[in-house]
Amino acid sequence: MLKRAGKRGENKWITIPFEQAIQEIVEGGALFKHVPGEENRHVPGLRELWALRDPKIAKAMAEDVANLKKVIKAVRKGKQPESTLHDAIRAFQQKYREHLHTLIDPNHPDLGPKNNQLVFNWGRVKGGREHLIRRFVVDAFGSVNAHGHTTVCQGSLYFTGKAMSEQWSYDPRRITARKGDTPECRHAHRPRA
C-alpha cells in the first residue's frame, strides 16, 4: 500500500504493509507526524467517524432534521422570523442532548452526524458494485455521502460540489455549484499558473 510521505502535491510516497494501512484507516491518529508541518495533525479514523450507531436514534434525528430544513427554508423565504429557526435548533438540541456528541456541529444539526464525514466518491464502476458501496457507506456506516459517476460526465463533481457549497446563511445573490457556459461564451480567459 502507498502512503503519502511528503506534503500534499510533492508526489513523495512510502510503501506500508496492508495490515498497517487497515490499522491507520480504522483507527486514525497522527498518521503524518513524519511530514514537516503535520507533526501534530490528528486524522480521524473510521471508528471515530462512525459516531451515530443507533439506527432508531439515526432515523428519529433524520426526521427531525428534515423538519428543521423546512423551517430553514421558510426563514430564508421570509415566511417565518429567524427566531423560529433558533427555537427549532434549541428544541432539537434539548431532545437529543445525550447524542449531540455524534453530530458534526450541534449548532447546525442539518450537517448531520459525524458519519457524514465519510465520503465515497467514485468514477465508473461495474454493475452491482455501486449497490455494495451504497450498502456499506449509506446503510451500514450511516453517511449520506455516496456519490457515483452518472450518465453525465462529471456528475459526481456537480452533485458533491453542490452539497459542499450549500450555505447555512442564505444569500440570494450567491449561486452555488455553478458551471460556466463556455459554448455560448465570446471570450474565455484561462488564468495562468
mmCIF file with all atom_site columns, C-alpha atoms in Angstrom:
data_model
loop_
_atom_site.group_PDB
_atom_site.id
_atom_site.type_symbol
_atom_site.label_atom_id
_atom_site.label_alt_id
_atom_site.label_comp_id
_atom_site.label_asym_id
_atom_site.label_entity_id
_atom_site.label_seq_id
_atom_site.pdbx_PDB_ins_code
_atom_site.Cartn_x
_atom_site.Cartn_y
_atom_site.Cartn_z
_atom_site.occupancy
_atom_site.B_iso_or_equiv
_atom_site.pdbx_formal_charge
_atom_site.auth_seq_id
_atom_site.auth_comp_id
_atom_site.auth_asym_id
_atom_site.auth_atom_id
_atom_site.pdbx_PDB_model_num
ATOM 1   C CA . MET A 1 1   ? 0.000   0.000  0.000   1.00 0.00 ? 1   MET A CA 1
ATOM 2   C CA . LEU A 1 2   ? 1.224   3.523  -0.735  1.00 0.00 ? 2   LEU A CA 1
ATOM 3   C CA . LYS A 1 3   ? 1.170   6.264  1.887   1.00 0.00 ? 3   LYS A CA 1
ATOM 4   C CA . ARG A 1 4   ? 1.973   9.914  1.383   1.00 0.00 ? 4   ARG A CA 1
ATOM 5   C CA . ALA A 1 5   ? 5.480   10.669 2.686   1.00 0.00 ? 5   ALA A CA 1
ATOM 6   C CA . GLY A 1 6   ? 5.671   14.394 1.955   1.00 0.00 ? 6   GLY A CA 1
ATOM 7   C CA . LYS A 1 7   ? 3.464   17.437 1.791   1.00 0.00 ? 7   LYS A CA 1
ATOM 8   C CA . ARG A 1 8   ? 0.412   17.181 -0.416  1.00 0.00 ? 8   ARG A CA 1
ATOM 9   C CA . GLY A 1 9   ? 1.356   17.607 -4.052  1.00 0.00 ? 9   GLY A CA 1
ATOM 10  C CA . GLU A 1 10  ? 5.046   16.719 -3.522  1.00 0.00 ? 10  GLU A CA 1
ATOM 11  C CA . ASN A 1 11  ? 4.491   13.253 -5.012  1.00 0.00 ? 11  ASN A CA 1
ATOM 12  C CA . LYS A 1 12  ? 6.501   11.535 -2.268  1.00 0.00 ? 12  LYS A CA 1
ATOM 13  C CA . TRP A 1 13  ? 5.346   8.082  -1.211  1.00 0.00 ? 13  TRP A CA 1
ATOM 14  C CA . ILE A 1 14  ? 6.353   5.187  1.000   1.00 0.00 ? 14  ILE A CA 1
ATOM 15  C CA . THR A 1 15  ? 5.182   1.592  0.939   1.00 0.00 ? 15  THR A CA 1
ATOM 16  C CA . ILE A 1 16  ? 3.464   0.293  4.073   1.00 0.00 ? 16  ILE A CA 1
ATOM 17  C CA . PRO A 1 17  ? 2.121   -3.185 4.861   1.00 0.00 ? 17  PRO A CA 1
ATOM 18  C CA . PHE A 1 18  ? -1.555  -3.844 4.173   1.00 0.00 ? 18  PHE A CA 1
ATOM 19  C CA . GLU A 1 19  ? -2.200  -4.504 7.889   1.00 0.00 ? 19  GLU A CA 1
ATOM 20  C CA . GLN A 1 20  ? -0.750  -1.089 8.779   1.00 0.00 ? 20  GLN A CA 1
ATOM 21  C CA . ALA A 1 21  ? -2.956  0.594  6.177   1.00 0.00 ? 21  ALA A CA 1
ATOM 22  C CA . ILE A 1 22  ? -6.065  -1.065 7.642   1.00 0.00 ? 22  ILE A CA 1
ATOM 23  C CA . GLN A 1 23  ? -4.989  -0.042 11.169  1.00 0.00 ? 23  GLN A CA 1
ATOM 24  C CA . GLU A 1 24  ? -4.445  3.597  10.140  1.00 0.00 ? 24  GLU A CA 1
ATOM 25  C CA . ILE A 1 25  ? -7.685  3.813  8.147   1.00 0.00 ? 25  ILE A CA 1
ATOM 26  C CA . VAL A 1 26  ? -9.743  2.385  11.003  1.00 0.00 ? 26  VAL A CA 1
ATOM 27  C CA . GLU A 1 27  ? -8.005  3.990  13.998  1.00 0.00 ? 27  GLU A CA 1
ATOM 28  C CA . GLY A 1 28  ? -6.631  7.239  12.555  1.00 0.00 ? 28  GLY A CA 1
ATOM 29  C CA . GLY A 1 29  ? -4.116  9.174  14.639  1.00 0.00 ? 29  GLY A CA 1
ATOM 30  C CA . ALA A 1 30  ? -1.013  11.256 13.945  1.00 0.00 ? 30  ALA A CA 1
ATOM 31  C CA . LEU A 1 31  ? -0.536  9.484  10.633  1.00 0.00 ? 31  LEU A CA 1
ATOM 32  C CA . PHE A 1 32  ? 1.704   12.108 9.045   1.00 0.00 ? 32  PHE A CA 1
ATOM 33  C CA . LYS A 1 33  ? 3.899   13.085 12.009  1.00 0.00 ? 33  LYS A CA 1
ATOM 34  C CA . HIS A 1 34  ? 6.925   12.429 9.767   1.00 0.00 ? 34  HIS A CA 1
ATOM 35  C CA . VAL A 1 35  ? 5.814   15.221 7.390   1.00 0.00 ? 35  VAL A CA 1
ATOM 36  C CA . PRO A 1 36  ? 7.007   18.742 8.288   1.00 0.00 ? 36  PRO A CA 1
ATOM 37  C CA . GLY A 1 37  ? 4.074   20.900 9.370   1.00 0.00 ? 37  GLY A CA 1
ATOM 38  C CA . GLU A 1 38  ? 1.831   17.911 10.095  1.00 0.00 ? 38  GLU A CA 1
ATOM 39  C CA . GLU A 1 39  ? 3.555   16.606 13.224  1.00 0.00 ? 39  GLU A CA 1
ATOM 40  C CA . ASN A 1 40  ? 0.536   17.315 15.450  1.00 0.00 ? 40  ASN A CA 1
ATOM 41  C CA . ARG A 1 41  ? -2.298  16.825 12.957  1.00 0.00 ? 41  ARG A CA 1
ATOM 42  C CA . HIS A 1 42  ? -4.824  14.205 14.031  1.00 0.00 ? 42  HIS A CA 1
ATOM 43  C CA . VAL A 1 43  ? -6.508  12.277 11.234  1.00 0.00 ? 43  VAL A CA 1
ATOM 44  C CA . PRO A 1 44  ? -9.813  10.737 12.358  1.00 0.00 ? 44  PRO A CA 1
ATOM 45  C CA . GLY A 1 45  ? -10.230 7.065  11.554  1.00 0.00 ? 45  GLY A CA 1
ATOM 46  C CA . LEU A 1 46  ? -13.391 5.289  10.520  1.00 0.00 ? 46  LEU A CA 1
ATOM 47  C CA . ARG A 1 47  ? -14.012 4.174  14.112  1.00 0.00 ? 47  ARG A CA 1
ATOM 48  C CA . GLU A 1 48  ? -14.104 7.819  15.253  1.00 0.00 ? 48  GLU A CA 1
ATOM 49  C CA . LEU A 1 49  ? -16.292 8.915  12.342  1.00 0.00 ? 49  LEU A CA 1
ATOM 50  C CA . TRP A 1 50  ? -18.787 6.115  12.966  1.00 0.00 ? 50  TRP A CA 1
ATOM 51  C CA . ALA A 1 51  ? -20.264 8.159  15.806  1.00 0.00 ? 51  ALA A CA 1
ATOM 52  C CA . LEU A 1 52  ? -24.013 7.607  15.473  1.00 0.00 ? 52  LEU A CA 1
ATOM 53  C CA . ARG A 1 53  ? -24.606 3.858  15.601  1.00 0.00 ? 53  ARG A CA 1
ATOM 54  C CA . ASP A 1 54  ? -28.145 3.506  16.947  1.00 0.00 ? 54  ASP A CA 1
ATOM 55  C CA . PRO A 1 55  ? -30.469 3.118  13.926  1.00 0.00 ? 55  PRO A CA 1
ATOM 56  C CA . LYS A 1 56  ? -33.552 4.251  15.876  1.00 0.00 ? 56  LYS A CA 1
ATOM 57  C CA . ILE A 1 57  ? -31.852 7.473  17.005  1.00 0.00 ? 57  ILE A CA 1
ATOM 58  C CA . ALA A 1 58  ? -30.459 8.000  13.494  1.00 0.00 ? 58  ALA A CA 1
ATOM 59  C CA . LYS A 1 59  ? -33.919 7.632  11.959  1.00 0.00 ? 59  LYS A CA 1
ATOM 60  C CA . ALA A 1 60  ? -35.544 9.959  14.506  1.00 0.00 ? 60  ALA A CA 1
ATOM 61  C CA . MET A 1 61  ? -32.779 12.548 14.068  1.00 0.00 ? 61  MET A CA 1
ATOM 62  C CA . ALA A 1 62  ? -33.096 12.379 10.278  1.00 0.00 ? 62  ALA A CA 1
ATOM 63  C CA . GLU A 1 63  ? -36.847 13.010 10.507  1.00 0.00 ? 63  GLU A CA 1
ATOM 64  C CA . ASP A 1 64  ? -36.338 15.957 12.855  1.00 0.00 ? 64  ASP A CA 1
ATOM 65  C CA . VAL A 1 65  ? -33.566 17.359 10.646  1.00 0.00 ? 65  VAL A CA 1
ATOM 66  C CA . ALA A 1 66  ? -35.945 17.124 7.655   1.00 0.00 ? 66  ALA A CA 1
ATOM 67  C CA . ASN A 1 67  ? -38.444 19.205 9.641   1.00 0.00 ? 67  ASN A CA 1
ATOM 68  C CA . LEU A 1 68  ? -35.669 21.597 10.644  1.00 0.00 ? 68  LEU A CA 1
ATOM 69  C CA . LYS A 1 69  ? -34.767 22.052 6.968   1.00 0.00 ? 69  LYS A CA 1
ATOM 70  C CA . LYS A 1 70  ? -38.367 23.088 6.304   1.00 0.00 ? 70  LYS A CA 1
ATOM 71  C CA . VAL A 1 71  ? -38.003 25.762 8.986   1.00 0.00 ? 71  VAL A CA 1
ATOM 72  C CA . ILE A 1 72  ? -34.713 26.897 7.426   1.00 0.00 ? 72  ILE A CA 1
ATOM 73  C CA . LYS A 1 73  ? -36.422 27.169 4.033   1.00 0.00 ? 73  LYS A CA 1
ATOM 74  C CA . ALA A 1 74  ? -39.335 29.148 5.498   1.00 0.00 ? 74  ALA A CA 1
ATOM 75  C CA . VAL A 1 75  ? -36.939 31.541 7.250   1.00 0.00 ? 75  VAL A CA 1
ATOM 76  C CA . ARG A 1 76  ? -34.922 32.009 4.048   1.00 0.00 ? 76  ARG A CA 1
ATOM 77  C CA . LYS A 1 77  ? -38.107 32.861 2.147   1.00 0.00 ? 77  LYS A CA 1
ATOM 78  C CA . GLY A 1 78  ? -39.110 35.347 4.842   1.00 0.00 ? 78  GLY A CA 1
ATOM 79  C CA . LYS A 1 79  ? -42.204 33.367 5.825   1.00 0.00 ? 79  LYS A CA 1
ATOM 80  C CA . GLN A 1 80  ? -41.001 32.898 9.406   1.00 0.00 ? 80  GLN A CA 1
ATOM 81  C CA . PRO A 1 81  ? -38.765 35.012 11.649  1.00 0.00 ? 81  PRO A CA 1
ATOM 82  C CA . GLU A 1 82  ? -35.193 33.879 12.280  1.00 0.00 ? 82  GLU A CA 1
ATOM 83  C CA . SER A 1 83  ? -36.080 33.344 15.937  1.00 0.00 ? 83  SER A CA 1
ATOM 84  C CA . THR A 1 84  ? -38.197 30.382 14.784  1.00 0.00 ? 84  THR A CA 1
ATOM 85  C CA . LEU A 1 85  ? -35.048 28.707 13.494  1.00 0.00 ? 85  LEU A CA 1
ATOM 86  C CA . HIS A 1 86  ? -33.144 29.356 16.725  1.00 0.00 ? 86  HIS A CA 1
ATOM 87  C CA . ASP A 1 87  ? -36.054 27.925 18.726  1.00 0.00 ? 87  ASP A CA 1
ATOM 88  C CA . ALA A 1 88  ? -36.193 24.849 16.479  1.00 0.00 ? 88  ALA A CA 1
ATOM 89  C CA . ILE A 1 89  ? -32.453 24.262 16.894  1.00 0.00 ? 89  ILE A CA 1
ATOM 90  C CA . ARG A 1 90  ? -32.708 24.626 20.681  1.00 0.00 ? 90  ARG A CA 1
ATOM 91  C CA . ALA A 1 91  ? -35.610 22.152 20.748  1.00 0.00 ? 91  ALA A CA 1
ATOM 92  C CA . PHE A 1 92  ? -33.569 19.703 18.643  1.00 0.00 ? 92  PHE A CA 1
ATOM 93  C CA . GLN A 1 93  ? -30.575 20.104 20.954  1.00 0.00 ? 93  GLN A CA 1
ATOM 94  C CA . GLN A 1 94  ? -32.745 19.514 24.006  1.00 0.00 ? 94  GLN A CA 1
ATOM 95  C CA . LYS A 1 95  ? -34.390 16.422 22.519  1.00 0.00 ? 95  LYS A CA 1
ATOM 96  C CA . TYR A 1 96  ? -31.048 14.889 21.507  1.00 0.00 ? 96  TYR A CA 1
ATOM 97  C CA . ARG A 1 97  ? -28.902 16.266 24.347  1.00 0.00 ? 97  ARG A CA 1
ATOM 98  C CA . GLU A 1 98  ? -27.432 12.817 25.035  1.00 0.00 ? 98  GLU A CA 1
ATOM 99  C CA . HIS A 1 99  ? -26.426 12.393 21.384  1.00 0.00 ? 99  HIS A CA 1
ATOM 100 C CA . LEU A 1 100 ? -25.085 15.843 20.458  1.00 0.00 ? 100 LEU A CA 1
ATOM 101 C CA . HIS A 1 101 ? -21.522 14.479 20.556  1.00 0.00 ? 101 HIS A CA 1
ATOM 102 C CA . THR A 1 102 ? -22.388 12.401 17.461  1.00 0.00 ? 102 THR A CA 1
ATOM 103 C CA . LEU A 1 103 ? -23.090 15.498 15.327  1.00 0.00 ? 103 LEU A CA 1
ATOM 104 C CA . ILE A 1 104 ? -20.598 17.312 13.113  1.00 0.00 ? 104 ILE A CA 1
ATOM 105 C CA . ASP A 1 105 ? -21.788 20.588 14.655  1.00 0.00 ? 105 ASP A CA 1
ATOM 106 C CA . PRO A 1 106 ? -24.582 20.580 17.268  1.00 0.00 ? 106 PRO A CA 1
ATOM 107 C CA . ASN A 1 107 ? -25.387 24.207 16.357  1.00 0.00 ? 107 ASN A CA 1
ATOM 108 C CA . HIS A 1 108 ? -26.026 23.101 12.773  1.00 0.00 ? 108 HIS A CA 1
ATOM 109 C CA . PRO A 1 109 ? -27.819 19.744 13.082  1.00 0.00 ? 109 PRO A CA 1
ATOM 110 C CA . ASP A 1 110 ? -28.633 19.795 9.362   1.00 0.00 ? 110 ASP A CA 1
ATOM 111 C CA . LEU A 1 111 ? -24.996 18.836 8.682   1.00 0.00 ? 111 LEU A CA 1
ATOM 112 C CA . GLY A 1 112 ? -25.870 15.501 10.247  1.00 0.00 ? 112 GLY A CA 1
ATOM 113 C CA . PRO A 1 113 ? -23.795 13.076 12.254  1.00 0.00 ? 113 PRO A CA 1
ATOM 114 C CA . LYS A 1 114 ? -20.022 12.750 12.082  1.00 0.00 ? 114 LYS A CA 1
ATOM 115 C CA . ASN A 1 115 ? -20.724 9.658  9.974   1.00 0.00 ? 115 ASN A CA 1
ATOM 116 C CA . ASN A 1 116 ? -21.320 12.067 7.056   1.00 0.00 ? 116 ASN A CA 1
ATOM 117 C CA . GLN A 1 117 ? -17.617 12.925 7.105   1.00 0.00 ? 117 GLN A CA 1
ATOM 118 C CA . LEU A 1 118 ? -17.019 9.647  5.288   1.00 0.00 ? 118 LEU A CA 1
ATOM 119 C CA . VAL A 1 119 ? -17.351 10.461 1.596   1.00 0.00 ? 119 VAL A CA 1
ATOM 120 C CA . PHE A 1 120 ? -17.164 7.762  -1.053  1.00 0.00 ? 120 PHE A CA 1
ATOM 121 C CA . ASN A 1 121 ? -16.980 9.480  -4.432  1.00 0.00 ? 121 ASN A CA 1
ATOM 122 C CA . TRP A 1 122 ? -16.353 7.066  -7.286  1.00 0.00 ? 122 TRP A CA 1
ATOM 123 C CA . GLY A 1 123 ? -15.983 7.142  -11.022 1.00 0.00 ? 123 GLY A CA 1
ATOM 124 C CA . ARG A 1 124 ? -17.267 4.379  -13.246 1.00 0.00 ? 124 ARG A CA 1
ATOM 125 C CA . VAL A 1 125 ? -17.871 1.025  -11.567 1.00 0.00 ? 125 VAL A CA 1
ATOM 126 C CA . LYS A 1 126 ? -19.074 -2.288 -12.905 1.00 0.00 ? 126 LYS A CA 1
ATOM 127 C CA . GLY A 1 127 ? -22.690 -3.288 -12.385 1.00 0.00 ? 127 GLY A CA 1
ATOM 128 C CA . GLY A 1 128 ? -23.546 -4.310 -8.844  1.00 0.00 ? 128 GLY A CA 1
ATOM 129 C CA . ARG A 1 129 ? -20.562 -2.624 -7.201  1.00 0.00 ? 129 ARG A CA 1
ATOM 130 C CA . GLU A 1 130 ? -22.470 0.606  -6.670  1.00 0.00 ? 130 GLU A CA 1
ATOM 131 C CA . HIS A 1 131 ? -25.008 -1.356 -4.617  1.00 0.00 ? 131 HIS A CA 1
ATOM 132 C CA . LEU A 1 132 ? -22.241 -2.806 -2.446  1.00 0.00 ? 132 LEU A CA 1
ATOM 133 C CA . ILE A 1 133 ? -20.690 0.639  -1.962  1.00 0.00 ? 133 ILE A CA 1
ATOM 134 C CA . ARG A 1 134 ? -24.029 2.212  -1.014  1.00 0.00 ? 134 ARG A CA 1
ATOM 135 C CA . ARG A 1 135 ? -24.835 -0.682 1.291   1.00 0.00 ? 135 ARG A CA 1
ATOM 136 C CA . PHE A 1 136 ? -21.598 -0.053 3.198   1.00 0.00 ? 136 PHE A CA 1
ATOM 137 C CA . VAL A 1 137 ? -21.427 3.762  3.117   1.00 0.00 ? 137 VAL A CA 1
ATOM 138 C CA . VAL A 1 138 ? -25.139 4.605  3.486   1.00 0.00 ? 138 VAL A CA 1
ATOM 139 C CA . ASP A 1 139 ? -26.850 1.617  5.078   1.00 0.00 ? 139 ASP A CA 1
ATOM 140 C CA . ALA A 1 140 ? -24.094 0.297  7.365   1.00 0.00 ? 140 ALA A CA 1
ATOM 141 C CA . PHE A 1 141 ? -21.935 3.353  8.096   1.00 0.00 ? 141 PHE A CA 1
ATOM 142 C CA . GLY A 1 142 ? -24.740 5.914  8.034   1.00 0.00 ? 142 GLY A CA 1
ATOM 143 C CA . SER A 1 143 ? -23.216 8.548  5.748   1.00 0.00 ? 143 SER A CA 1
ATOM 144 C CA . VAL A 1 144 ? -25.280 10.340 3.116   1.00 0.00 ? 144 VAL A CA 1
ATOM 145 C CA . ASN A 1 145 ? -22.149 10.872 1.041   1.00 0.00 ? 145 ASN A CA 1
ATOM 146 C CA . ALA A 1 146 ? -22.022 8.080  -1.523  1.00 0.00 ? 146 ALA A CA 1
ATOM 147 C CA . HIS A 1 147 ? -21.752 9.825  -4.887  1.00 0.00 ? 147 HIS A CA 1
ATOM 148 C CA . GLY A 1 148 ? -21.023 8.000  -8.092  1.00 0.00 ? 148 GLY A CA 1
ATOM 149 C CA . HIS A 1 149 ? -20.407 8.770  -11.699 1.00 0.00 ? 149 HIS A CA 1
ATOM 150 C CA . THR A 1 150 ? -23.603 9.371  -13.599 1.00 0.00 ? 150 THR A CA 1
ATOM 151 C CA . THR A 1 151 ? -24.575 9.306  -17.242 1.00 0.00 ? 151 THR A CA 1
ATOM 152 C CA . VAL A 1 152 ? -23.432 12.915 -17.385 1.00 0.00 ? 152 VAL A CA 1
ATOM 153 C CA . CYS A 1 153 ? -19.670 13.226 -17.184 1.00 0.00 ? 153 CYS A CA 1
ATOM 154 C CA . GLN A 1 154 ? -18.566 14.967 -14.007 1.00 0.00 ? 154 GLN A CA 1
ATOM 155 C CA . GLY A 1 155 ? -21.980 14.346 -12.463 1.00 0.00 ? 155 GLY A CA 1
ATOM 156 C CA . SER A 1 156 ? -20.376 13.402 -9.170  1.00 0.00 ? 156 SER A CA 1
ATOM 157 C CA . LEU A 1 157 ? -18.435 16.686 -9.285  1.00 0.00 ? 157 LEU A CA 1
ATOM 158 C CA . TYR A 1 158 ? -21.643 18.673 -9.720  1.00 0.00 ? 158 TYR A CA 1
ATOM 159 C CA . PHE A 1 159 ? -23.550 16.837 -7.004  1.00 0.00 ? 159 PHE A CA 1
ATOM 160 C CA . THR A 1 160 ? -20.793 16.818 -4.394  1.00 0.00 ? 160 THR A CA 1
ATOM 161 C CA . GLY A 1 161 ? -19.836 20.397 -5.279  1.00 0.00 ? 161 GLY A CA 1
ATOM 162 C CA . LYS A 1 162 ? -23.419 21.466 -4.662  1.00 0.00 ? 162 LYS A CA 1
ATOM 163 C CA . ALA A 1 163 ? -23.577 19.594 -1.356  1.00 0.00 ? 163 ALA A CA 1
ATOM 164 C CA . MET A 1 164 ? -20.283 21.105 -0.194  1.00 0.00 ? 164 MET A CA 1
ATOM 165 C CA . SER A 1 165 ? -21.243 24.643 -1.181  1.00 0.00 ? 165 SER A CA 1
ATOM 166 C CA . GLU A 1 166 ? -24.677 24.805 0.438   1.00 0.00 ? 166 GLU A CA 1
ATOM 167 C CA . GLN A 1 167 ? -24.704 27.724 2.805   1.00 0.00 ? 167 GLN A CA 1
ATOM 168 C CA . TRP A 1 168 ? -26.133 27.936 6.306   1.00 0.00 ? 168 TRP A CA 1
ATOM 169 C CA . SER A 1 169 ? -26.927 31.623 5.792   1.00 0.00 ? 169 SER A CA 1
ATOM 170 C CA . TYR A 1 170 ? -28.919 32.109 2.627   1.00 0.00 ? 170 TYR A CA 1
ATOM 171 C CA . ASP A 1 171 ? -27.806 34.831 0.242   1.00 0.00 ? 171 ASP A CA 1
ATOM 172 C CA . PRO A 1 172 ? -29.964 35.006 -2.922  1.00 0.00 ? 172 PRO A CA 1
ATOM 173 C CA . ARG A 1 173 ? -27.134 36.792 -4.769  1.00 0.00 ? 173 ARG A CA 1
ATOM 174 C CA . ARG A 1 174 ? -24.844 33.834 -4.238  1.00 0.00 ? 174 ARG A CA 1
ATOM 175 C CA . ILE A 1 175 ? -25.329 30.939 -6.631  1.00 0.00 ? 175 ILE A CA 1
ATOM 176 C CA . THR A 1 176 ? -23.768 27.665 -5.569  1.00 0.00 ? 176 THR A CA 1
ATOM 177 C CA . ALA A 1 177 ? -22.478 24.764 -7.623  1.00 0.00 ? 177 ALA A CA 1
ATOM 178 C CA . ARG A 1 178 ? -22.485 26.653 -10.904 1.00 0.00 ? 178 ARG A CA 1
ATOM 179 C CA . LYS A 1 179 ? -20.513 25.816 -14.004 1.00 0.00 ? 179 LYS A CA 1
ATOM 180 C CA . GLY A 1 180 ? -19.504 28.153 -16.804 1.00 0.00 ? 180 GLY A CA 1
ATOM 181 C CA . ASP A 1 181 ? -21.402 28.145 -20.099 1.00 0.00 ? 181 ASP A CA 1
ATOM 182 C CA . THR A 1 182 ? -18.317 28.210 -22.319 1.00 0.00 ? 182 THR A CA 1
ATOM 183 C CA . PRO A 1 183 ? -20.047 27.128 -25.571 1.00 0.00 ? 183 PRO A CA 1
ATOM 184 C CA . GLU A 1 184 ? -22.059 30.376 -25.519 1.00 0.00 ? 184 GLU A CA 1
ATOM 185 C CA . CYS A 1 185 ? -19.134 32.481 -24.281 1.00 0.00 ? 185 CYS A CA 1
ATOM 186 C CA . ARG A 1 186 ? -17.497 35.041 -26.585 1.00 0.00 ? 186 ARG A CA 1
ATOM 187 C CA . HIS A 1 187 ? -14.324 35.465 -24.515 1.00 0.00 ? 187 HIS A CA 1
ATOM 188 C CA . ALA A 1 188 ? -12.908 32.884 -22.139 1.00 0.00 ? 188 ALA A CA 1
ATOM 189 C CA . HIS A 1 189 ? -9.869  33.575 -20.016 1.00 0.00 ? 189 HIS A CA 1
ATOM 190 C CA . ARG A 1 190 ? -7.807  30.802 -18.516 1.00 0.00 ? 190 ARG A CA 1
ATOM 191 C CA . PRO A 1 191 ? -5.731  32.042 -15.568 1.00 0.00 ? 191 PRO A CA 1
ATOM 192 C CA . ARG A 1 192 ? -2.000  31.488 -15.774 1.00 0.00 ? 192 ARG A CA 1
ATOM 193 C CA . ALA A 1 193 ? -0.495  29.079 -13.285 1.00 0.00 ? 193 ALA A CA 1
#
